[in-house]
Structures are given as C-alpha cells and as structure tokens.
Short mmCIF file of C-alpha atoms in Angstrom, two decimals:
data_model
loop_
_atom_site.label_atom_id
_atom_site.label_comp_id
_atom_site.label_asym_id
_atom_site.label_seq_id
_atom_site.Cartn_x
_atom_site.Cartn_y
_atom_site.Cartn_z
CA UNK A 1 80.43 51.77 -133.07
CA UNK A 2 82.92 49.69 -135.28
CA UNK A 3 81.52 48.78 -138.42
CA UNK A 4 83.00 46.24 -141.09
CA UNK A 5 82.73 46.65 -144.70
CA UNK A 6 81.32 43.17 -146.77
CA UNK A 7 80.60 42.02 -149.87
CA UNK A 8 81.78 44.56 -152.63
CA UNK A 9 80.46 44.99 -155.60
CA UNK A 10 82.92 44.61 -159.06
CA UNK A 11 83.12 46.74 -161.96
CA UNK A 12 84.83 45.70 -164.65
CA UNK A 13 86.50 48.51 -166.89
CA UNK A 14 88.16 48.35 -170.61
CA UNK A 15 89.26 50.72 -173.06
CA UNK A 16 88.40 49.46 -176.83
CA UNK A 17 91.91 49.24 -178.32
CA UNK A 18 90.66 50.94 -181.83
CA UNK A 19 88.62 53.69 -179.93
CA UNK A 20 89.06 56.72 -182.79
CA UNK A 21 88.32 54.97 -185.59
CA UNK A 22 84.74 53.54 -183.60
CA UNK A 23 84.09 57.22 -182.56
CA UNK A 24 84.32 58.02 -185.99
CA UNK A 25 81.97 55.43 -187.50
CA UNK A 26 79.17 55.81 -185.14
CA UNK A 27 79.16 59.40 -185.56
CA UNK A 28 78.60 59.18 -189.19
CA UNK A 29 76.02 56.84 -188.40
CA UNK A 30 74.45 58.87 -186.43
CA UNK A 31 73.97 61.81 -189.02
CA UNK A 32 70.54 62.24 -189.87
CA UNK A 33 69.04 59.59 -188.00
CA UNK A 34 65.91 60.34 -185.75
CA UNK A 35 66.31 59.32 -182.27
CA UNK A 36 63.40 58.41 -179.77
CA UNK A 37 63.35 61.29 -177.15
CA UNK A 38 63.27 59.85 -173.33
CA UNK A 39 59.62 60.36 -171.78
CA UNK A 40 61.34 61.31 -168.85
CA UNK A 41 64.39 64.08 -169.69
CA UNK A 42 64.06 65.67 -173.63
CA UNK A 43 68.03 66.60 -173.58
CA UNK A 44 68.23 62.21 -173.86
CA UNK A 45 67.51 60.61 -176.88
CA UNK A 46 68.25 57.25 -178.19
CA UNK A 47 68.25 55.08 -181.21
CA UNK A 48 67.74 50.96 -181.66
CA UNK A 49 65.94 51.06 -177.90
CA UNK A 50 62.29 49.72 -179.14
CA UNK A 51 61.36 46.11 -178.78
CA UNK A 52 63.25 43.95 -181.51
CA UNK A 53 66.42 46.56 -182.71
CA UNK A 54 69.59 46.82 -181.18
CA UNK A 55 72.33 48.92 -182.53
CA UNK A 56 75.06 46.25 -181.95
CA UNK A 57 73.62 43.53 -183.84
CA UNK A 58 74.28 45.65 -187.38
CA UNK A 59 77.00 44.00 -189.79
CA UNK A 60 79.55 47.11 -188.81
CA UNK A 61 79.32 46.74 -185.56
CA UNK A 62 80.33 43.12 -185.48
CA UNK A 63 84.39 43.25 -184.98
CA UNK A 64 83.17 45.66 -181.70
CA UNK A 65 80.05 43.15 -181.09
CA UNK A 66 82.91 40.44 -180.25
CA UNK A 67 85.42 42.42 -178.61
CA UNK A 68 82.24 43.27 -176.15
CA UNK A 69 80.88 39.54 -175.78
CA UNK A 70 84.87 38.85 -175.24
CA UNK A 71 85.11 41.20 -172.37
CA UNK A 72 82.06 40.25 -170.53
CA UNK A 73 82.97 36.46 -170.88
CA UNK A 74 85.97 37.34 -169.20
CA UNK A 75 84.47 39.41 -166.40
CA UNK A 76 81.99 37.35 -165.34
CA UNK A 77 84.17 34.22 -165.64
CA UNK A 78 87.66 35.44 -164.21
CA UNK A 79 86.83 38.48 -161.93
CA UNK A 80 83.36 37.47 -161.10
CA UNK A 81 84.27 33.52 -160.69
CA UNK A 82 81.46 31.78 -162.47
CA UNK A 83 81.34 29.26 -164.44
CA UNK A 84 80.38 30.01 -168.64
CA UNK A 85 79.70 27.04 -170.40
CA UNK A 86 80.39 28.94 -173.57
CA UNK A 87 80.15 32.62 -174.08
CA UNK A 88 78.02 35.67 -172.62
CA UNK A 89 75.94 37.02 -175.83
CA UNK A 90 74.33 40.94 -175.95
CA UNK A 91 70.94 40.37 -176.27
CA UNK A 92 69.45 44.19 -176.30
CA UNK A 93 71.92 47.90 -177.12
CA UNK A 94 70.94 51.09 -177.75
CA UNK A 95 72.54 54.36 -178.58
CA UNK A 96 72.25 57.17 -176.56
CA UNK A 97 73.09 61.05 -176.80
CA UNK A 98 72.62 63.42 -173.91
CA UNK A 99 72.57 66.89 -173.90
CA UNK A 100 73.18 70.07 -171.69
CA UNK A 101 70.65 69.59 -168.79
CA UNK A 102 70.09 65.73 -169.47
CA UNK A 103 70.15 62.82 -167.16
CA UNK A 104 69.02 59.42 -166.59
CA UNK A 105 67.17 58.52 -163.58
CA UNK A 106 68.23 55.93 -161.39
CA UNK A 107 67.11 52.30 -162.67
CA UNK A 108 68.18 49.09 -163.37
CA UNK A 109 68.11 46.30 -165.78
CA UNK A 110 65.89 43.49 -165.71
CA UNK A 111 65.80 40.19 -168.08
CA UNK A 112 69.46 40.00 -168.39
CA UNK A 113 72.69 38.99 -165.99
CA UNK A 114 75.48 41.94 -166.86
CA UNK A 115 74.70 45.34 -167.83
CA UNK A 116 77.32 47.82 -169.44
CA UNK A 117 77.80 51.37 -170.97
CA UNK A 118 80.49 51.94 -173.88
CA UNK A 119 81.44 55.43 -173.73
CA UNK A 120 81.97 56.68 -177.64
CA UNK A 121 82.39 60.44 -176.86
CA UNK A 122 82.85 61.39 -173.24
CA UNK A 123 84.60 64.69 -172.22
CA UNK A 124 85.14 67.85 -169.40
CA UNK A 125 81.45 68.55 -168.46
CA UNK A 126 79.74 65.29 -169.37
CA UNK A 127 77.97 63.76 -166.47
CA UNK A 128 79.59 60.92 -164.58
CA UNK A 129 77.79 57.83 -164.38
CA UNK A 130 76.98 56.82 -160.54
CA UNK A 131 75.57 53.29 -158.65
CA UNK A 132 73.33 53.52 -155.45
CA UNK A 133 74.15 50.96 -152.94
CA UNK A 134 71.30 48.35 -152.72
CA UNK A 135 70.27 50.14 -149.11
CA UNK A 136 69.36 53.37 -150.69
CA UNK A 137 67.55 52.03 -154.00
CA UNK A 138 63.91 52.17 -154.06
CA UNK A 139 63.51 49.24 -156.17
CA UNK A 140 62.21 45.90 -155.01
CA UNK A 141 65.94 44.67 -154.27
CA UNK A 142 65.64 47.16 -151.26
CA UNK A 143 64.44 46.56 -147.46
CA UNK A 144 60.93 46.10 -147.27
CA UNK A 145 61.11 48.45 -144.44
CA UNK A 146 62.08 51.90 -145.17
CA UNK A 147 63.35 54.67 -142.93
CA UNK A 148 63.52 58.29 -143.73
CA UNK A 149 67.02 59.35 -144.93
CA UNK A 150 69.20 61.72 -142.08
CA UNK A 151 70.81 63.88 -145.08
CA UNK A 152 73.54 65.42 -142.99
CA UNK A 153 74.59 62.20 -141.75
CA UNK A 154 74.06 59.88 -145.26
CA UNK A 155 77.29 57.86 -145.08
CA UNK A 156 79.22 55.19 -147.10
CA UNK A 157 76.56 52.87 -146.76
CA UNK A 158 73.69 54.65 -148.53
CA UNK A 159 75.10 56.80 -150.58
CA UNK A 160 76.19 56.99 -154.44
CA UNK A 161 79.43 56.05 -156.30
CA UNK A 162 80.68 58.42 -158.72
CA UNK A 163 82.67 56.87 -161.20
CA UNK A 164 84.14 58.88 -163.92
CA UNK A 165 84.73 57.14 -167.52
CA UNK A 166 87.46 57.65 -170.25
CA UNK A 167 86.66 57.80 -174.02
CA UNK A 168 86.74 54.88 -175.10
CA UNK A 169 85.79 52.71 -172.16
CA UNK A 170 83.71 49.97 -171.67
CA UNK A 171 82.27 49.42 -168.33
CA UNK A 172 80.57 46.22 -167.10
CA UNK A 173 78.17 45.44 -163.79
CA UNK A 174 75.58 42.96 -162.94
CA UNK A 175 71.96 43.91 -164.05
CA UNK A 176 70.24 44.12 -160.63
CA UNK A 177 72.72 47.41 -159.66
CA UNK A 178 70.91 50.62 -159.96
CA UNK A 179 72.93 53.32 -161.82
CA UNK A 180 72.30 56.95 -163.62
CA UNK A 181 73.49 59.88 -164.29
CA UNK A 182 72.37 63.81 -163.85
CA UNK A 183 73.05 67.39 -164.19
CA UNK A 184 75.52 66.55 -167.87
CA UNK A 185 76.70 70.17 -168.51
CA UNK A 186 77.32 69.87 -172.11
CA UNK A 187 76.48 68.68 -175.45
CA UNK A 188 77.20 65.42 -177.16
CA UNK A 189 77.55 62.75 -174.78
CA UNK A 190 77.66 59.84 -176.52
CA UNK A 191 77.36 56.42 -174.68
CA UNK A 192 75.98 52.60 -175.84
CA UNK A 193 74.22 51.15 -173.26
CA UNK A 194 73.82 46.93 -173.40
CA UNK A 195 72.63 43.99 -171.62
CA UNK A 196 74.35 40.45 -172.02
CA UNK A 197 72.57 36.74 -170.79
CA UNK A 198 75.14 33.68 -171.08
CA UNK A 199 74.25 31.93 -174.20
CA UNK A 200 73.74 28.42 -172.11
CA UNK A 201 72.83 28.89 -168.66
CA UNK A 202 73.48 25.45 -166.88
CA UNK A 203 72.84 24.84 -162.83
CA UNK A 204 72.94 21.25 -161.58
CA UNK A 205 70.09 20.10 -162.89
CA UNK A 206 68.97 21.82 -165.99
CA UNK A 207 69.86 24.01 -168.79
CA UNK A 208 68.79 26.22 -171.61
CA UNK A 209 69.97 28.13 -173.99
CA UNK A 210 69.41 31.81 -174.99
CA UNK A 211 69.55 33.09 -178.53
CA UNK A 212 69.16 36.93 -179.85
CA UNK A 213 66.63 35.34 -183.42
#
C-alpha cells in the first residue's frame, strides 16, 4: 500500500557560542556537590531537580540563562510559527551526570510548552538521546487502543529517532514528545535538562502570565 508521511515534528538545534569556557565552569561547580541518585537507574544522578531549585536560575548561569530563553523564543516563534507576546522563560533545570550503564527511561514533560537538553560534556560512547513517535508511546497522548508490536516488521511509523548531539549543543522540542536515552557506555555524560512556559500566554480571549518567584 502507498503511504504518505504528515505532520513532522521540529527540533530545534544550537551550539552555545562560548561552549569551553561553560564546560569549564559547571564542572568546577560540580566538584563536591552531592547529587540525588535516579530511583530508577543509580549510574544517573542529578542536582537542582527537587521542587523549588533549578540550576539555571543561579547568578553565573545568567549570561547562558538568556542565551537559552533567546533560543527558545526564536524556535517557537520563527520555526514553530506562534505567536510570543514577549519572551519564553525556563521555569524548572536540572543537572544531570550519567554513567557507564545509565539511562533514562522514556518520559515526557508535563506543566510546561518546550522541553530541551544542553549537552555540557558529550563524547564517543555517550548515549544518544532518542524520541518515540506518538504511536509507540505508552503515555496518555497514545491510542486508546493498543495492539501488540510485530518486532520484525516495526517500521518508520513506530519506531525511535536517534539523534546524536555535539558538545556544546542545545536542543529544543515541545514538552508532550517522549524522549530518553539507554545503554551510555562511558563515564561523565554531562547534560542540563529544562523546561520553558511563555511568560504571557494570550489566546483570543484571555491571558495570564507565568513567573518563576
């Protein structure tokens, strides 16, 4: 049978111009601190993830903060074509490092409009991150009737994109996308995950706005 593929789904994808000197400075941070262990995988840990923190909102972090908040504005506004009254704000970030034999199960975001990952150290053997099409999530945004999976004839249309970061790259996708990562085969991947809302929200009747105090 023919088929036709519709409606794709963007990512947006941007290396942080000062990438080195970041690397450094979040490493250093990093020295010493304890870092919540994931319930589900204890080769990921993260820091600034609990209710109320979030790693970006710290004074040094500000010059990157804006470059962030510039980039999302941008994608959601230019490649995504909707309208931002004024700017998209990160509302929630965390740190994470993964380990040999770490991974993050397939989820997504709720509470927020974009989602993205900063990758601050990201090398040969760190795991890719991938994105399930909407068909083969098992998350509400899925059919409500579900079919067992034919595994030697999973196609295009249910199965995972791999996309491979650089060092130094932000990437950006809306919040209701399940993504994750598994098998990493080697220390020290570094990565900042981060949600962003639009600071006013404004349909044709109302509005309100959204603030991170």
């Amino acid at each position: 049978m023919r088929t036709l593929d519709i409606f794709p789904k963007a990512i947006g994808r941007e290396l942080y111009p000062d990438r080195d000197s970041l690397k450094k400075e979040i490493i250093d941070m990093m020295d010493g601190r304890n870092m919540y262990t994931n319930t589900m995988n204890d080769k990921l840990h993260h820091y600034d993830n609990t209710s109320g923190k979030s790693f970006l909102h710290r004074e040094e972090m500000s010059e990157f903060k804006q470059w962030l908040e510039d980039q999302c504005t941008s994608f959601v506004s230019d490649d995504l074509g909707y309208e931002v009254p004024e700017r998209m704000i990160i509302t929630d970030s965390w740190l994470n490092l993964c380990d040999k034999g770490g991974g993050q199960y397939p989820h997504f975001h709720t509470n927020a409009y974009i989602s993205g990952t900063y990758y601050v150290n990201w090398e040969e053997g760190h795991a890719p991150l991938f994105f399930r099409h909407p068909d083969g999530a098992t998350h509400s945004y899925a059919p409500s009737i579900s079919l067992m999976a034919d595994k030697n004839k999973l196609g295009k249309y249910n199965c995972d994109v791999i996309m491979y970061p650089e060092e130094g790259e932000l990437m950006l996708w809306q919040s209701n996308l399940t993504h994750g990562y598994s098998d990493n085969q080697k220390d020290g991947r570094i990565s900042i995950s981060m949600n962003f809302m639009p600071s006013l929200i404004v349909d044709d009747k109302y509005s309100y706005r959204v603030s991170t105090t």
